[in-house]
Short mmCIF file of C-alpha atoms in Angstrom, two decimals:
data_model
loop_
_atom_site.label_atom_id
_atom_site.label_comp_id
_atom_site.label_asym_id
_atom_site.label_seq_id
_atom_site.Cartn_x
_atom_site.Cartn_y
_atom_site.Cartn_z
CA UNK A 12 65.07 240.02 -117.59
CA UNK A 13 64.14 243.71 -116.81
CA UNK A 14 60.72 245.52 -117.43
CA UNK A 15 57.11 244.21 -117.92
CA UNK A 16 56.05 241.27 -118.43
CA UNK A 17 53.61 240.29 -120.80
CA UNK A 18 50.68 238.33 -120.98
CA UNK A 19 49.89 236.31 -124.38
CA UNK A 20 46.34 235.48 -123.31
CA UNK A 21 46.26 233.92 -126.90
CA UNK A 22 48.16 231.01 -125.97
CA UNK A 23 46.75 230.53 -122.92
CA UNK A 24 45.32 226.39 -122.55
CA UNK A 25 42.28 224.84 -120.56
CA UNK A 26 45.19 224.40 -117.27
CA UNK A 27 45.53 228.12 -117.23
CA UNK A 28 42.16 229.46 -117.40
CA UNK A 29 40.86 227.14 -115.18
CA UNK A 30 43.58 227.93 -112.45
CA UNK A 31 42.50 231.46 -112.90
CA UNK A 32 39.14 231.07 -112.48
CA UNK A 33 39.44 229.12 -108.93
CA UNK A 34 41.88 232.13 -107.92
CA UNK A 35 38.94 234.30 -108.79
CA UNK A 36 36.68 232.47 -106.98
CA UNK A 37 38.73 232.23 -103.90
CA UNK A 38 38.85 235.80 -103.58
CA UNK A 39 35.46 237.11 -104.22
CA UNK A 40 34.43 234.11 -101.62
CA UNK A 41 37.25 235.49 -99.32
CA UNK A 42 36.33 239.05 -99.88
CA UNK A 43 32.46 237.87 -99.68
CA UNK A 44 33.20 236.50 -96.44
CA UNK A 45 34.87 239.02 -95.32
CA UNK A 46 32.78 241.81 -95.52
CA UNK A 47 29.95 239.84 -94.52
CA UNK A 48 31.99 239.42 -90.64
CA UNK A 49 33.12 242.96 -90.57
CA UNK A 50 28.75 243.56 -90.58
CA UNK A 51 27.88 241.19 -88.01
CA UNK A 52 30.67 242.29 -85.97
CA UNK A 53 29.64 245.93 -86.24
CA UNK A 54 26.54 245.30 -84.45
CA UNK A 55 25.51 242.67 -81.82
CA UNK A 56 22.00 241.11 -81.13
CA UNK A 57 19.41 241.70 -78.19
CA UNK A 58 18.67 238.05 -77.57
CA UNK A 59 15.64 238.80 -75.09
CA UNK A 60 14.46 240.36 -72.04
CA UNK A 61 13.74 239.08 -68.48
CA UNK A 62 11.60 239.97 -65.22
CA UNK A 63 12.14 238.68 -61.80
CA UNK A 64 10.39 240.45 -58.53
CA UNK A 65 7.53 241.53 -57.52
CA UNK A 66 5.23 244.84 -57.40
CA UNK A 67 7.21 246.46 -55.31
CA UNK A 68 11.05 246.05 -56.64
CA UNK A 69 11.82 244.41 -60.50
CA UNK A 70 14.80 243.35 -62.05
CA UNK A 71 14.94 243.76 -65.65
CA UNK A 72 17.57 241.46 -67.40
CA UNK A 73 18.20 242.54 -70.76
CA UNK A 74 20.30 239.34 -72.36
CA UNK A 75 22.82 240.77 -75.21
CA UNK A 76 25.49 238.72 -77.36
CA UNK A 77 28.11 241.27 -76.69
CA UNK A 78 28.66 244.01 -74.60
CA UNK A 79 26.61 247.77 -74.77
CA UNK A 80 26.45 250.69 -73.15
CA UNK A 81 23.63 252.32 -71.84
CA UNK A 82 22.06 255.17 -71.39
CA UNK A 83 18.48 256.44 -69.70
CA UNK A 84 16.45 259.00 -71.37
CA UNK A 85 13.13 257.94 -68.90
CA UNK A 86 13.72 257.14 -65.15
CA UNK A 87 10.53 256.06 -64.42
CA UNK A 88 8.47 258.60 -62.52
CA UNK A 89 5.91 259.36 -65.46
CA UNK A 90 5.28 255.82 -65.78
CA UNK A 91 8.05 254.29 -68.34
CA UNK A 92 11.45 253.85 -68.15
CA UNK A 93 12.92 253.83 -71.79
CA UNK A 94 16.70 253.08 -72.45
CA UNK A 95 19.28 253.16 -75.51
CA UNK A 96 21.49 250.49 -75.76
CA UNK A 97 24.35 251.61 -77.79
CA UNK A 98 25.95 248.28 -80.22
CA UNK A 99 22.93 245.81 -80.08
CA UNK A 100 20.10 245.68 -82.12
CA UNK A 101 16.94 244.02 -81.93
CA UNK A 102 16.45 242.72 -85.74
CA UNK A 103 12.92 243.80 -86.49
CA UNK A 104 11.74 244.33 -82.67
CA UNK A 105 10.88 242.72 -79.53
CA UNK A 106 7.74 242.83 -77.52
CA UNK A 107 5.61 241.16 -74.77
CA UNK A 108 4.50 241.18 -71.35
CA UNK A 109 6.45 241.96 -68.22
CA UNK A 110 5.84 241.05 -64.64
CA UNK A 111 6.12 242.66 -61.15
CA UNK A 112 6.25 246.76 -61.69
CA UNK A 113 6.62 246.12 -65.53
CA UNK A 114 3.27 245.99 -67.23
CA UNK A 115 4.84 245.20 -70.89
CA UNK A 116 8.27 246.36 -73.21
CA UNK A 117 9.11 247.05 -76.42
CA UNK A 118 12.60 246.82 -78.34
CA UNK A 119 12.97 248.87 -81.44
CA UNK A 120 16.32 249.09 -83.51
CA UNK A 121 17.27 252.90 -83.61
CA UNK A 122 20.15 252.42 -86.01
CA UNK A 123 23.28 250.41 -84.38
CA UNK A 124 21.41 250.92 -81.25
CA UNK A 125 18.26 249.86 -79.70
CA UNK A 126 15.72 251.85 -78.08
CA UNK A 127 14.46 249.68 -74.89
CA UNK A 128 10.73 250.67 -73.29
CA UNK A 129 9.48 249.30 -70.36
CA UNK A 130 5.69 250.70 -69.76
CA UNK A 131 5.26 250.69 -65.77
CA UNK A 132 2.38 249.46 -63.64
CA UNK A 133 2.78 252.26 -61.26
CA UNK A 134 5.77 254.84 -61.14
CA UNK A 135 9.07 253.46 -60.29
CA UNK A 136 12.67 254.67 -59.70
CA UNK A 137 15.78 253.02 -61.15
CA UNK A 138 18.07 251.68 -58.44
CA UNK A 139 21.27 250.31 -60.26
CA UNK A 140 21.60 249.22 -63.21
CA UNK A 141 25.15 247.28 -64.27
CA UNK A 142 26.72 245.38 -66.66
CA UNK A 143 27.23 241.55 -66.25
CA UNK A 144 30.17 239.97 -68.37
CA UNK A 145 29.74 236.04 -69.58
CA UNK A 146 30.29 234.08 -66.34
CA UNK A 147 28.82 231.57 -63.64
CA UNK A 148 27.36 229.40 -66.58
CA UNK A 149 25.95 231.90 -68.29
CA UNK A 150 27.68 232.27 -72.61
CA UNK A 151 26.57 235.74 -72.72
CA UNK A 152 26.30 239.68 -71.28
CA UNK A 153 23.37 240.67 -69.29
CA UNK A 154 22.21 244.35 -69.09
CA UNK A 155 20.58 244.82 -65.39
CA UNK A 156 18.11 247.50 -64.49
CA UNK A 157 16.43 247.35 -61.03
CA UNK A 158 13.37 249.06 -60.34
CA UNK A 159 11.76 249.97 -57.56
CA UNK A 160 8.21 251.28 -56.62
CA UNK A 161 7.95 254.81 -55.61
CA UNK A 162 4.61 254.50 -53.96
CA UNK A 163 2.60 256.82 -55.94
CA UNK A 164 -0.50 255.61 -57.43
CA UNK A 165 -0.58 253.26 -60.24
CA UNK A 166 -0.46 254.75 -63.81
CA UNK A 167 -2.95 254.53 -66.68
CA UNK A 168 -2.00 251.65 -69.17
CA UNK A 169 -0.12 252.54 -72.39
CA UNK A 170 -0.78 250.32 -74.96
CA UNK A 171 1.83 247.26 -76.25
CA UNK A 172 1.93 245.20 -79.32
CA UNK A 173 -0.33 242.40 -78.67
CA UNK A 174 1.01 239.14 -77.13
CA UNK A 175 -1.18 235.88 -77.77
CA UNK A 176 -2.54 234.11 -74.45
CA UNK A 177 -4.67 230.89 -74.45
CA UNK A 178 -7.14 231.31 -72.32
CA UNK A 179 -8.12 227.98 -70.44
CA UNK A 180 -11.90 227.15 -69.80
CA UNK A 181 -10.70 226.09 -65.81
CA UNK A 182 -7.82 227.19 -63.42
CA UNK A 183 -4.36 225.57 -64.49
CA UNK A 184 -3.55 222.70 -61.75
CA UNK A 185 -0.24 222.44 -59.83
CA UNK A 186 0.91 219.35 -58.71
CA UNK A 187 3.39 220.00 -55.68
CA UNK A 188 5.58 217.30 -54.23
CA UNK A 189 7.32 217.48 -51.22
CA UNK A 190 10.22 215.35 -51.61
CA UNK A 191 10.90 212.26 -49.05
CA UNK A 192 8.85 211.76 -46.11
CA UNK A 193 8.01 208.98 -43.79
CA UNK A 194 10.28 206.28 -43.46
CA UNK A 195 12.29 208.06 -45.98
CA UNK A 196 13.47 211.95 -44.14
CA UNK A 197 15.97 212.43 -47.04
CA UNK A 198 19.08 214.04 -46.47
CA UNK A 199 19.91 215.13 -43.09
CA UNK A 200 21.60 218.44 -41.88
CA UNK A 201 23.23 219.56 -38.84
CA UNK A 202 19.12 220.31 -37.38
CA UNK A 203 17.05 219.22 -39.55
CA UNK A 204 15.84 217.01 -42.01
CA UNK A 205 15.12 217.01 -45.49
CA UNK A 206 11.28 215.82 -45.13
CA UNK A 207 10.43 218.32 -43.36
CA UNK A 208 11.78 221.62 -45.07
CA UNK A 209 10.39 220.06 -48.52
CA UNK A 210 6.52 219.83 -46.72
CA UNK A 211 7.00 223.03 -44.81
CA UNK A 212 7.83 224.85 -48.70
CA UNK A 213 5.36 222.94 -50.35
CA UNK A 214 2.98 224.12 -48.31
CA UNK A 215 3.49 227.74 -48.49
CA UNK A 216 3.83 227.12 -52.08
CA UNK A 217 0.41 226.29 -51.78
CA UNK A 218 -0.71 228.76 -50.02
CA UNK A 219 1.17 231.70 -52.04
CA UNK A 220 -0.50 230.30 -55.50
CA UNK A 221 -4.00 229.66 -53.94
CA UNK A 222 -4.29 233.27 -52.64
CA UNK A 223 -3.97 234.46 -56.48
CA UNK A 224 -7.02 232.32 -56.95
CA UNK A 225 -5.52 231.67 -60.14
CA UNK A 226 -4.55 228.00 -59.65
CA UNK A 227 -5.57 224.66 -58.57
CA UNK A 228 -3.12 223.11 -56.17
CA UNK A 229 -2.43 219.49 -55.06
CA UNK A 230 -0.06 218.41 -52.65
CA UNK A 231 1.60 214.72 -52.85
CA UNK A 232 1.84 214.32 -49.45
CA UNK A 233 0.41 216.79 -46.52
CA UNK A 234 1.82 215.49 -43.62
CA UNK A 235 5.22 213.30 -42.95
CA UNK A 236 4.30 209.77 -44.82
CA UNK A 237 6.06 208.12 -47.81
CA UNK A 238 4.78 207.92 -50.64
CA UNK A 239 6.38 205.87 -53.68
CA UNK A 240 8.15 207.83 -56.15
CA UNK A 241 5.89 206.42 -59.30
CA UNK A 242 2.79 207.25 -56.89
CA UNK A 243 3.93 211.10 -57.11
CA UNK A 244 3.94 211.19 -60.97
CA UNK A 245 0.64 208.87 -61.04
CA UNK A 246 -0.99 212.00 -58.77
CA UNK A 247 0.16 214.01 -61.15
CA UNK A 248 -1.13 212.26 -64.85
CA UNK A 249 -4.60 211.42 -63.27
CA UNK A 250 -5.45 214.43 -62.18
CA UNK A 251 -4.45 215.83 -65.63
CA UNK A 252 -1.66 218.52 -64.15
CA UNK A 253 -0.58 220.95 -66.18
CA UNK A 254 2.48 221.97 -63.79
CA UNK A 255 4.54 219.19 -61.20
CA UNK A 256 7.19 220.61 -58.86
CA UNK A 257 8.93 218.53 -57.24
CA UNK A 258 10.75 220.36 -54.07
CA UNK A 259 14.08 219.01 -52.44
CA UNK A 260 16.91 220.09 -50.10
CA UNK A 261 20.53 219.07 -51.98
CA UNK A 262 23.68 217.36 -49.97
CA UNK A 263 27.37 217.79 -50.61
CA UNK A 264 30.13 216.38 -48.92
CA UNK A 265 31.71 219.68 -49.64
CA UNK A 266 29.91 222.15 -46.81
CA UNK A 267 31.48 225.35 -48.49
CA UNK A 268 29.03 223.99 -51.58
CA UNK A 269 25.46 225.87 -51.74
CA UNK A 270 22.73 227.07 -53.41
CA UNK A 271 19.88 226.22 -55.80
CA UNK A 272 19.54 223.99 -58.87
CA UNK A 273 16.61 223.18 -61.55
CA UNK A 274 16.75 219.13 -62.68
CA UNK A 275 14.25 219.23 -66.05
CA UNK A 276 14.02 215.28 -67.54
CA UNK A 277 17.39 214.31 -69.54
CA UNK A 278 17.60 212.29 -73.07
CA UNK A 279 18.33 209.19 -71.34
CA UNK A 280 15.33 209.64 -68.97
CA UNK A 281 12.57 210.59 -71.77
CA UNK A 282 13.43 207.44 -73.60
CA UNK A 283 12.76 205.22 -70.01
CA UNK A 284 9.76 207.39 -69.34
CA UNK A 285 8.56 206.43 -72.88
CA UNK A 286 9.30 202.67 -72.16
CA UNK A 287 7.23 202.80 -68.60
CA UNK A 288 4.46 204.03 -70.45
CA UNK A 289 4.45 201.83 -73.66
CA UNK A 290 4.92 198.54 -70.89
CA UNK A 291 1.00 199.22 -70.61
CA UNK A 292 -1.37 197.58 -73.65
CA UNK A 293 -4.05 200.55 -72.69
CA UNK A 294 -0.93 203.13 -73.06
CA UNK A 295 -2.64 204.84 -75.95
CA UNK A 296 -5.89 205.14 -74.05
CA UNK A 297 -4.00 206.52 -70.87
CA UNK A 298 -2.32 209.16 -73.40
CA UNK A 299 -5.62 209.82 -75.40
CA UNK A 300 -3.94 208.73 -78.48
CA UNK A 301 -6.31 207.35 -81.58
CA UNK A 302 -5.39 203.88 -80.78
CA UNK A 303 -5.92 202.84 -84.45
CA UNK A 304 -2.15 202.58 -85.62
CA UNK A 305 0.59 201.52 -83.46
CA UNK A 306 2.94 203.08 -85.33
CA UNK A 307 1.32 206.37 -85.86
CA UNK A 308 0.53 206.11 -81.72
CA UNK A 309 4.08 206.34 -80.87
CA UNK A 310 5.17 209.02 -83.28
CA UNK A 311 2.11 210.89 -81.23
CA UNK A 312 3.77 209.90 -77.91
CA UNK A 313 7.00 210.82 -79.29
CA UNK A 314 5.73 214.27 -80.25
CA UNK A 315 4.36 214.08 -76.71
CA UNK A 316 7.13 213.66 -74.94
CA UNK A 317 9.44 216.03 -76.95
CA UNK A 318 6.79 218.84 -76.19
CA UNK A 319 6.46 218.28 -72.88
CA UNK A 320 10.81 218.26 -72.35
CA UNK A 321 10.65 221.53 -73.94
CA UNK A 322 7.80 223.15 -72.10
CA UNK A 323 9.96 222.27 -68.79
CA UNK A 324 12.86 223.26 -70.12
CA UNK A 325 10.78 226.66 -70.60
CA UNK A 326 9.16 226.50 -67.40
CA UNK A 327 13.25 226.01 -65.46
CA UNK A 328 14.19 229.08 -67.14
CA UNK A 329 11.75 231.29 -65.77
CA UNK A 330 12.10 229.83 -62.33
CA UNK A 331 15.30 230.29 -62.19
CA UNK A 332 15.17 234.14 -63.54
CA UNK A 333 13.23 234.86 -60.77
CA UNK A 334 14.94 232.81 -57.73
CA UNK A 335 18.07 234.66 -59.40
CA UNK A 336 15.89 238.06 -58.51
CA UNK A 337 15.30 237.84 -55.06
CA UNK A 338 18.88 237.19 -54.86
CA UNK A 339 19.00 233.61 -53.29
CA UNK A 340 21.68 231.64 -54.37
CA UNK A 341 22.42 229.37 -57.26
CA UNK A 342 24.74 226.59 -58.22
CA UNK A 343 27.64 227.64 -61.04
CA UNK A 344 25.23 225.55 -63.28
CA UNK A 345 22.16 226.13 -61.83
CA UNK A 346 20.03 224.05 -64.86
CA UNK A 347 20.37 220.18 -64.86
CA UNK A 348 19.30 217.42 -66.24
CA UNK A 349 18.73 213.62 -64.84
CA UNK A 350 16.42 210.92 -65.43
CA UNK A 351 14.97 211.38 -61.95
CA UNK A 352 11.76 209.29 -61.20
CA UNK A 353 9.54 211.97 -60.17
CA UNK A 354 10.46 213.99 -64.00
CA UNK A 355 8.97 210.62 -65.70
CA UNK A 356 5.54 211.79 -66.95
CA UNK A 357 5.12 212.37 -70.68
CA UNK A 358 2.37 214.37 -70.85
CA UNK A 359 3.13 216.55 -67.60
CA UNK A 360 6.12 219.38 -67.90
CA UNK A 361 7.71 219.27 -64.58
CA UNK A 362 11.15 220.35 -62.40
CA UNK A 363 12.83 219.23 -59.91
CA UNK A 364 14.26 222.29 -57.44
CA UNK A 365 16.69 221.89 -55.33
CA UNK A 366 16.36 224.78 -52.93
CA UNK A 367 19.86 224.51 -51.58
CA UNK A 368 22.29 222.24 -49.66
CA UNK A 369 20.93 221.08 -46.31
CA UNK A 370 24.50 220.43 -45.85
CA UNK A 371 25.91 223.99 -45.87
CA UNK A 372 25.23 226.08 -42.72
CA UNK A 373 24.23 229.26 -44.59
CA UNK A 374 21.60 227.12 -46.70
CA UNK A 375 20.17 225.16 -43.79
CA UNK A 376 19.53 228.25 -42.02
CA UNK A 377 17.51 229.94 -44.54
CA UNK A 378 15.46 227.15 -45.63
CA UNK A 379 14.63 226.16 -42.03
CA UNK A 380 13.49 229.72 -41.18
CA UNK A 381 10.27 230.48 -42.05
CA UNK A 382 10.33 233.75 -43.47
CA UNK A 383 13.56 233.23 -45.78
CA UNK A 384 11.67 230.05 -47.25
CA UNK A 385 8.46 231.81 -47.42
CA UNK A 386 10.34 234.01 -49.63
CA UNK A 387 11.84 231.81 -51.49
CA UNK A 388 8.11 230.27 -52.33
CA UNK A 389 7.06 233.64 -53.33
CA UNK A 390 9.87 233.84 -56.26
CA UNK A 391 8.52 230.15 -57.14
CA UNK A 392 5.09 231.42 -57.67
CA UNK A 393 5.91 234.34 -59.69
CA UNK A 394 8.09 232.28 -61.92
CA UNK A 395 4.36 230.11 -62.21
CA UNK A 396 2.54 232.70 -63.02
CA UNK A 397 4.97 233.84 -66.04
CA UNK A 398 5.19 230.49 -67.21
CA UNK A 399 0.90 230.74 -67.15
CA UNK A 400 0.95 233.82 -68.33
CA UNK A 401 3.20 233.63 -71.37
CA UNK A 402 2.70 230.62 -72.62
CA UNK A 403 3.21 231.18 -76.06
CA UNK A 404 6.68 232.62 -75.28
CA UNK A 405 9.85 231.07 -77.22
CA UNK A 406 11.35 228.26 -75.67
CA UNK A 407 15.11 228.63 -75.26
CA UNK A 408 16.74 225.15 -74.10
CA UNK A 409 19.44 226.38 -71.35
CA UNK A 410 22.64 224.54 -71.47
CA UNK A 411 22.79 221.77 -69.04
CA UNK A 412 24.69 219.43 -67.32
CA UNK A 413 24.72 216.09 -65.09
CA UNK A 414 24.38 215.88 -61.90
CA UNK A 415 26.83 216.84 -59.36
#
């Protein structure tokens, strides 16, 4: 049969119309969808910014969900340094504090483009800047700008979009540990032993966050004894820390395998730490907790412990943004998790660092030599002081894996 054919609407049944209506719903969902991807593909997200350094030379890390190009409209020498980024977009802004020659930023969206400012603490010049593909454990791009001081005097303060800070009636306390010691010297490499790299670092770690005079600071151990693993988080509750590092020197039977690693307290291990504390009948007391209601005590030591996991988490992010500064080595995936002993408290965010493998040459050598460690110490306490200093900043959970 040739021609048109016809429609006789008229005679159409229930079958019919409803099979027409779930065709029409299947497109405009399809079509819904549809556009809705060709929008979010058009433009990707800033997904936040990053400092590592110090006063002298800063690396910016500007983390993106896709790739961008950039392009520099202020270099630095009046005091900012302000970027485009052309295909991200910051939603409806970003802004906080920055650290080393970065006294604050701002991200504004400027169309399909963002507009990236970085107010200086004294007049810098840009060095490289480069763009980092996914890779090494990390799901997404990285923009990189490094700075580096110019040596002329500092310049006046612009002002930022306020960032909330608590302010704490006394100095925060540390709670360093210096892993192994005594009858216990940890793992051993082709000179020395583990003991004694972990006490040498912890105490320049000391000494690097008590010449801020910004800190408290409490060793573990001072000198080459053993104390028991439950003993080093008992230092830590009693004295009320509001920071435990615990410092370590990793082993590999591969010796081609190096460089640092951040253990925060796994799933597994929150739910023992929970069960060492709840084996007390005081636990509640020890905790501060009401004490009226068992029940409503553990969802409070729950809550507890669930805060504290994520203020480490938050705490192993930043240190490892700034060890990944001063350009010292990191393992493919350099944030862990473990129920380790010494990551036990509930009420105590803490991290375990592993500052390398005493079993690779290349590591052994730079944590046994004094100024290379000293170094190292110095990225440790900046990463403190951001963690202090930004405390209300969001907590991103970095993806993690077991041991090994």
């Amino acid at each position: 049969m040739y021609g048109v054919s016809r429609f006789e609407l008229s005679r159409w049944g229930v079958r019919e119309w409803s099979m027409t209506a779930l065709a029409l719903v299947v497109v405009f969902t399809v079509l819904l969808l549809g556009g809705r991807g060709l929008a979010a593909g058009a433009v990707g997200e800033v997904l936040g910014v990053r400092f590592g350094g110090d006063a002298e030379r800063t690396r910016i890390v500007v983390d993106l969900d896709r790739s961008a190009r950039g392009q520099v409209i202020e270099t630095g020498a009046d005091g900012k340094v302000v970027l485009t980024l052309t295909g991200v977009a910051p939603g409806r802004g970003l802004d906080g504090n920055g650290s080393g020659l970065v006294r604050g930023y701002q991200v504004i969206p400027v169309g399909t483009a963002s507009r990236v400012r970085f107010d200086l603490a004294r007049n810098a010049n840009i060095e490289r800047r480069f763009l980092l593909p996914p890779g090494d454990g990390v799901a997404h791009y990285r923009y990189v700008v490094d700075l580096k001081a110019t040596g002329t005097a500092p310049v006046a303060a612009r002002p930022m979009a306020p960032r909330a800070e608590t302010r704490r009636a006394e100095r925060p306390l540390i709670v360093i540990d210096a892993g192994h010691g005594g009858r216990d010297p940890g793992a051993r490499g082709a000179q020395n032993n583990e003991s004694a790299i972990t006490l040498a670092a912890a105490q320049q770690l000391k000494r690097e966050l008590e010449r801020t005079n910004r800190y408290r600071v409490r060793l573990t151990r001072e000198s080459d004894v053993y104390v028991d693993l439950n003993r080093r988080v008992r230092i830590a509750r009693d004295a009320e820390a509001d920071l435990f590092i615990s410092l370590h020197a990793d082993a590999g039977a591969d010796p081609a395998t190096r460089g640092a690693s951040v253990y925060t307290l796994s799933e597994q291990g929150a739910n023992r730490a929970v069960r060492e504390v709840t084996r007390s009948t005081n636990w509640h007391r020890d905790l501060h907790l009401p004490g009226r209601d068992p029940s409503v005590d553990r969802i409070l030591l729950d809550m507890t412990q669930r805060a504290t996991q994520n203020r480490s988490a938050q705490f192993a992010r930043v240190l490892l943004t700034h060890i990944e500064a001063m350009d010292h080595p990191l393992l493919r995936r350099s944030h862990r998790d473990a129920g380790l002993a010494v990551l036990l408290a509930p009420d105590v965010p803490a991290v375990l660092l592993e500052m390398g493998f005493i079993t690779n040459p290349d590591d052994e050598r730079a944590l046994a030599d004094e100024r290379r460690r000293r170094r190292l110490m110095q990225a440790v306490a900046q990463g403190i002081d951001r963690y202090f200093r930004e405390p209300g900043a969001p907590v991103v959970m970095a993806s993690m894996g077991g041991p090994g």
